[in-house]
Short mmCIF file of C-alpha atoms in Angstrom, two decimals:
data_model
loop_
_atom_site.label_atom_id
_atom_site.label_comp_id
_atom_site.label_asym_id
_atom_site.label_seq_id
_atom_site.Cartn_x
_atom_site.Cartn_y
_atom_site.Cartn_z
CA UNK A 1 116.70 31.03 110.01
CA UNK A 2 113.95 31.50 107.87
CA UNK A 3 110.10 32.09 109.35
CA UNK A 4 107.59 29.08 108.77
CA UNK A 5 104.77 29.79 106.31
CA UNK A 6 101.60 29.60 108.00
CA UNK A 7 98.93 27.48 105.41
CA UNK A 8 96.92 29.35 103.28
CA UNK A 9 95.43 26.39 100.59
CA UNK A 10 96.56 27.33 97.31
CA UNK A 11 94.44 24.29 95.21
CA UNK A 12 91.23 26.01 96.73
CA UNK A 13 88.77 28.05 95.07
CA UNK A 14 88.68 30.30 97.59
CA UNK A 15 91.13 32.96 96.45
CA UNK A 16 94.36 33.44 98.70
CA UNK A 17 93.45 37.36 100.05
CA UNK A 18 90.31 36.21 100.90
CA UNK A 19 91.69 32.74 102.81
CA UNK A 20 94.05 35.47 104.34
CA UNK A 21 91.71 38.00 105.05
CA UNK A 22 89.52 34.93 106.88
CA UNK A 23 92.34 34.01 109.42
CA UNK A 24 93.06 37.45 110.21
CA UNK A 25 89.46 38.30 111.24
CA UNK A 26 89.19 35.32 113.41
CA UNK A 27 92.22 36.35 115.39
CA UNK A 28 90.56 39.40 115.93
CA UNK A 29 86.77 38.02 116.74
CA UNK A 30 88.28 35.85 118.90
CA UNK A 31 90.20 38.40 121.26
CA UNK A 32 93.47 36.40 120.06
CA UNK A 33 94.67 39.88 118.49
CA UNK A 34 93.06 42.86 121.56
CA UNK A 35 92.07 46.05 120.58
CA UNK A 36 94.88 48.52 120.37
CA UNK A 37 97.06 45.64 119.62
CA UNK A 38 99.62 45.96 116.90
CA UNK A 39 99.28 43.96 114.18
CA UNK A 40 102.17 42.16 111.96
CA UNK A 41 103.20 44.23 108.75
CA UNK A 42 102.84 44.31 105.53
CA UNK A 43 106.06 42.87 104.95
CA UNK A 44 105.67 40.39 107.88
CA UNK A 45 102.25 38.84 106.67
CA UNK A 46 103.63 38.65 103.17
CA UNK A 47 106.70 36.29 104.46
CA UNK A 48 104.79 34.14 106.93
CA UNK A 49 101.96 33.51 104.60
CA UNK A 50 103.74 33.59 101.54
CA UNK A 51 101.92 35.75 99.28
CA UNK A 52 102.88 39.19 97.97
CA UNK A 53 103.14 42.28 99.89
CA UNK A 54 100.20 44.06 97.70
CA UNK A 55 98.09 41.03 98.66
CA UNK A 56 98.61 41.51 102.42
CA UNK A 57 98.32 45.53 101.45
CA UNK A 58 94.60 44.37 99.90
CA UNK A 59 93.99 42.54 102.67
CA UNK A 60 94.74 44.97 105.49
CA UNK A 61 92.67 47.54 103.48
CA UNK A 62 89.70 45.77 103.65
CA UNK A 63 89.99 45.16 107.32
CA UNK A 64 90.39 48.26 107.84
CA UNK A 65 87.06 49.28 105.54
CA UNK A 66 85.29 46.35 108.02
CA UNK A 67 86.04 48.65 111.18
CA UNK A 68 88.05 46.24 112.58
CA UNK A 69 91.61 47.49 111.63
CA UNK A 70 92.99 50.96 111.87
CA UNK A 71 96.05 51.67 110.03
CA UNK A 72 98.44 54.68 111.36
CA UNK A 73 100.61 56.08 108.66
CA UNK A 74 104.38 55.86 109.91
CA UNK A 75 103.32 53.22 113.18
CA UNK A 76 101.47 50.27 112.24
CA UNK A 77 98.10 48.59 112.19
CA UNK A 78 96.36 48.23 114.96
CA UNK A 79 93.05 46.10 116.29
CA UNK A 80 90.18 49.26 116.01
CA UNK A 81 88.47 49.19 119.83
CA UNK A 82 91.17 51.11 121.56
CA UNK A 83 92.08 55.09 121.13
CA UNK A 84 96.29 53.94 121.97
CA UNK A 85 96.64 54.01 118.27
CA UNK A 86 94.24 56.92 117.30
CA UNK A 87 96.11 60.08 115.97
CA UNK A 88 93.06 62.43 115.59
CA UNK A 89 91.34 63.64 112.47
CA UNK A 90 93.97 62.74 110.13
CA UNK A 91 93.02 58.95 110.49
CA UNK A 92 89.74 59.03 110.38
CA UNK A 93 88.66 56.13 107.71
CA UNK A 94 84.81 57.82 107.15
CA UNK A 95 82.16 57.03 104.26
CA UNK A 96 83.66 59.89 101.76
CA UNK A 97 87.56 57.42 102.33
CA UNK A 98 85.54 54.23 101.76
CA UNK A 99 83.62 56.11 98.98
CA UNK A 100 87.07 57.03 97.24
CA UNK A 101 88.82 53.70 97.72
CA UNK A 102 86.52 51.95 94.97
CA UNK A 103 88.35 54.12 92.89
CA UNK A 104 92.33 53.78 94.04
CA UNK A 105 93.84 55.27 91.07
CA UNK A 106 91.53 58.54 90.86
CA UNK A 107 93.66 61.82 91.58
CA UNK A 108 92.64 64.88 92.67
CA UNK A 109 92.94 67.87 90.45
CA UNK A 110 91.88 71.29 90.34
CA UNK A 111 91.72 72.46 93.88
CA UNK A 112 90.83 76.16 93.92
CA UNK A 113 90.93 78.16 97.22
CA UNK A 114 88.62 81.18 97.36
CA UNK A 115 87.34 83.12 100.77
CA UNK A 116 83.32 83.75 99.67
CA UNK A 117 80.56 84.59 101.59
CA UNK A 118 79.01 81.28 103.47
CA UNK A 119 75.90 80.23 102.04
CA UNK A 120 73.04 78.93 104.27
CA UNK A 121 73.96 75.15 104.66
CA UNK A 122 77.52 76.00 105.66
CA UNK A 123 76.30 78.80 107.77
CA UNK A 124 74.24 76.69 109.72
CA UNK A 125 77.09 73.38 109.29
CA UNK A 126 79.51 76.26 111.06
CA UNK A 127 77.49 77.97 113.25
CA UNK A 128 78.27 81.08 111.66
CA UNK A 129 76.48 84.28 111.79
CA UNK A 130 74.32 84.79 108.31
CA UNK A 131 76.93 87.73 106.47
CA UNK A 132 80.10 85.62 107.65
CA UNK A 133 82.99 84.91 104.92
CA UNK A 134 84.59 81.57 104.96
CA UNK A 135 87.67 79.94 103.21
CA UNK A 136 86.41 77.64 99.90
CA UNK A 137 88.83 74.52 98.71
CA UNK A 138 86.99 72.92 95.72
CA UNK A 139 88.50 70.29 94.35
CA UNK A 140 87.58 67.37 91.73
CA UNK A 141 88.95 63.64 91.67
CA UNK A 142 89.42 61.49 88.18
CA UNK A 143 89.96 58.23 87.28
CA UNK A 144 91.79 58.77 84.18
CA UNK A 145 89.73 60.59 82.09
CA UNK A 146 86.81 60.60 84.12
CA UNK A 147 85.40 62.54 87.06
CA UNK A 148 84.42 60.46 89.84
CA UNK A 149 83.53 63.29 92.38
CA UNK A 150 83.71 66.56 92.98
CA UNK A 151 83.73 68.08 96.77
CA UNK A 152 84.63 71.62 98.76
CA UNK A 153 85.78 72.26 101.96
CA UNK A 154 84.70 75.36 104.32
CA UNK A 155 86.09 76.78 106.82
CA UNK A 156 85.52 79.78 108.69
CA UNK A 157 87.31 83.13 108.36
CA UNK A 158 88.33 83.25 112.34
CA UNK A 159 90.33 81.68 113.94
CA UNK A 160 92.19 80.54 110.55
CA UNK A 161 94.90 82.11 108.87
CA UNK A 162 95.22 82.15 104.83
CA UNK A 163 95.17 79.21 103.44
CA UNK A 164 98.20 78.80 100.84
CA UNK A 165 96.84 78.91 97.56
CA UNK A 166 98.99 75.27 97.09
CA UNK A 167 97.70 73.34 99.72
CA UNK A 168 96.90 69.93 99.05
CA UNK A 169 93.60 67.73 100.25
CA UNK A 170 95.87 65.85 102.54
CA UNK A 171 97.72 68.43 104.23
CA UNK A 172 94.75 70.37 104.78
CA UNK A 173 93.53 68.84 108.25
CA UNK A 174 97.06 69.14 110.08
CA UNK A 175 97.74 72.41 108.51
CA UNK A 176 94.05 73.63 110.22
CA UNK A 177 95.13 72.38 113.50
CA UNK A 178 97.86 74.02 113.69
CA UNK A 179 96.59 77.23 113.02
CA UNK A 180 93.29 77.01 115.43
CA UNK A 181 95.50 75.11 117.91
CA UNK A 182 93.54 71.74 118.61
CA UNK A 183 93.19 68.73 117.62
CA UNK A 184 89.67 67.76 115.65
CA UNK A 185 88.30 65.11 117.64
CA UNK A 186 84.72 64.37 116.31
CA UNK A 187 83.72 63.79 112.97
CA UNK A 188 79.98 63.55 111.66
CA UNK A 189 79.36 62.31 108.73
CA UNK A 190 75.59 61.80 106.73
CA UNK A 191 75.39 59.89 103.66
CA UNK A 192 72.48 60.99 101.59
CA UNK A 193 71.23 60.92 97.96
CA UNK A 194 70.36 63.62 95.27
CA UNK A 195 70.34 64.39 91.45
CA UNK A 196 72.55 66.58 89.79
CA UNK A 197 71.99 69.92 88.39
CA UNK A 198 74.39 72.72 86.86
CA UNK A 199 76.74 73.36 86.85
CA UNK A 200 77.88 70.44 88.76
CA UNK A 201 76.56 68.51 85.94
CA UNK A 202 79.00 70.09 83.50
CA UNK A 203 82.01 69.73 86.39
CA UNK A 204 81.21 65.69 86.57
CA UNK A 205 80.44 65.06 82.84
CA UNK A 206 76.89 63.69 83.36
CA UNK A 207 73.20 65.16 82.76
CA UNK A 208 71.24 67.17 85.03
CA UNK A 209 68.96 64.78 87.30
CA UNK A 210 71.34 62.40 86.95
CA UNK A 211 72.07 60.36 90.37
CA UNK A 212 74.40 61.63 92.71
CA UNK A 213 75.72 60.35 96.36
CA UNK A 214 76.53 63.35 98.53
CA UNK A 215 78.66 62.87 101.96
CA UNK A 216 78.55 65.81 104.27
CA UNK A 217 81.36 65.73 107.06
CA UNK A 218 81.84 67.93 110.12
CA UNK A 219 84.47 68.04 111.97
CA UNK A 220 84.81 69.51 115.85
CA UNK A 221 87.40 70.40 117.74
CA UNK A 222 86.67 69.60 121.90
CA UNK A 223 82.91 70.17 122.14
CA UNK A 224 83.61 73.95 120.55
CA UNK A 225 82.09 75.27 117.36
CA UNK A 226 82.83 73.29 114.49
CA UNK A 227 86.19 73.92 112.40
CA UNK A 228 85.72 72.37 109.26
CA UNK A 229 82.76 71.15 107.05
CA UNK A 230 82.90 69.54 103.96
CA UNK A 231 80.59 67.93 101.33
CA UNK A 232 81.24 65.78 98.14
CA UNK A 233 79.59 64.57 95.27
CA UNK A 234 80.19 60.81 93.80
CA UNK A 235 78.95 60.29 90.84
CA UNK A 236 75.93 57.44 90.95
CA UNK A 237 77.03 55.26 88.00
CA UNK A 238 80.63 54.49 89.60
CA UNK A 239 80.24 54.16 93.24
CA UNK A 240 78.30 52.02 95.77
CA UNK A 241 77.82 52.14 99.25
CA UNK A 242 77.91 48.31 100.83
CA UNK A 243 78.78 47.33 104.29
CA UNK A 244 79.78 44.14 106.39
CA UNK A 245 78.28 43.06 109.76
CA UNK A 246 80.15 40.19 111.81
CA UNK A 247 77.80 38.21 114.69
#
């Protein structure tokens, strides 16, 4: 037997992901959907609403952006509010994801892994004592042809192993906690903005002084001394920062 499709008015003007996108908040501002709560699918939205699965994909996406969805690769999506569904770090939906969403096709490219000597910001970002070495991924994201951003990650020398010369931007954070044996837990971000000079100019194709947003991110592992810090550079002419508030 097949599942009713629930109405969604196609003759409207209002387009169908946002009609969607509509219903599905409601169920959540009105406690019909609790935090923690799973959500239906993809797949399951798509047939009882009948609209494609990319279209429920958009949808979900943008909840998620909103803070009141949290999607857990290989279990679901769940209402945000409740840490049931939370799986550490490596979910973590900050301002650099939101940052690199407007830009879905972009690919990363170029990461370089390098142990240097910390410089001051990531000595003080780390806690680190001033002549400490770190571990350096750099790495820089296009959209096609074009660089959107360009970012490195630091982490200290101790207690971290190498870091494969191969590793990729996503396997970075579980690969971390298993060598320093916990979980990150707390994540700090800070959104700021600044103007471009070499040879980061050169690296993101624009001038120097051009406009730049930088997001700084620290993560923490149980209260101890940070275990990761990070900062990336979006170019000023391709992203936006814009958020929603509910009442």
């Amino acid at each position: 037997m097949s599942r009713p499709r629930r109405a969604l008015i196609r003759s409207s003007p209002i387009p169908l992901h946002e009609q969607l996108a509509r219903i599905l908040r409601g169920r959540i501002v009105s406690g019909d959907w609790g935090p923690g709560q799973r959500i239906p699918s993809e797949n399951e939205l798509a047939l009882d609403f009948g609209i494609s699965r990319m279209t429920a994909r958009q949808v979900l996406v943008r909840l998620s952006d909103e803070g009141l969805l949290r999607r857990v690769q290989g279990k679901g999506t769940y209402v945000a509010g409740d840490d049931s569904s939370r799986n550490g770090a490596e979910d973590h939906v900050g301002i650099r994801a939101r940052l690199e969403r407007q830009h879905p096709d972009a690919a990363v490219e170029g990461i370089d892994v390098a142990r240097v000597s910390a410089e001051p910001d990531v000595v003080r970002a780390l806690r680190l004592e001033p002549t400490a070495t770190v571990h350096r991924v750099s790495w820089i994201r296009r959209s096609g042809a074009v660089p959107v951003s360009a970012g490195e990650i630091f982490v200290p020398d101790h207690p971290v192993a190498d870091i494969p010369d191969d590793i990729s931007l996503a396997r970075l954070p579980p690969a971390l906690a298993a060598q320093h044996g916990r979980s990150v837990d707390t994540v700090t971000e800070v959104l700021h903005a600044a103007v471009s000079t070499a040879p980061l100019s050169d690296l993101l194709g624009i001038t120097d002084g051009a406009p730049l947003l930088v997001v700084e991110q620290t993560m923490t592992a149980h209260e101890a001394a940070p275990v990761e810090y990070s900062r990336t550079f979006f170019r000023g002419d391709l992203v936006r920062w814009e958020t929603t508030t509910h009442f």
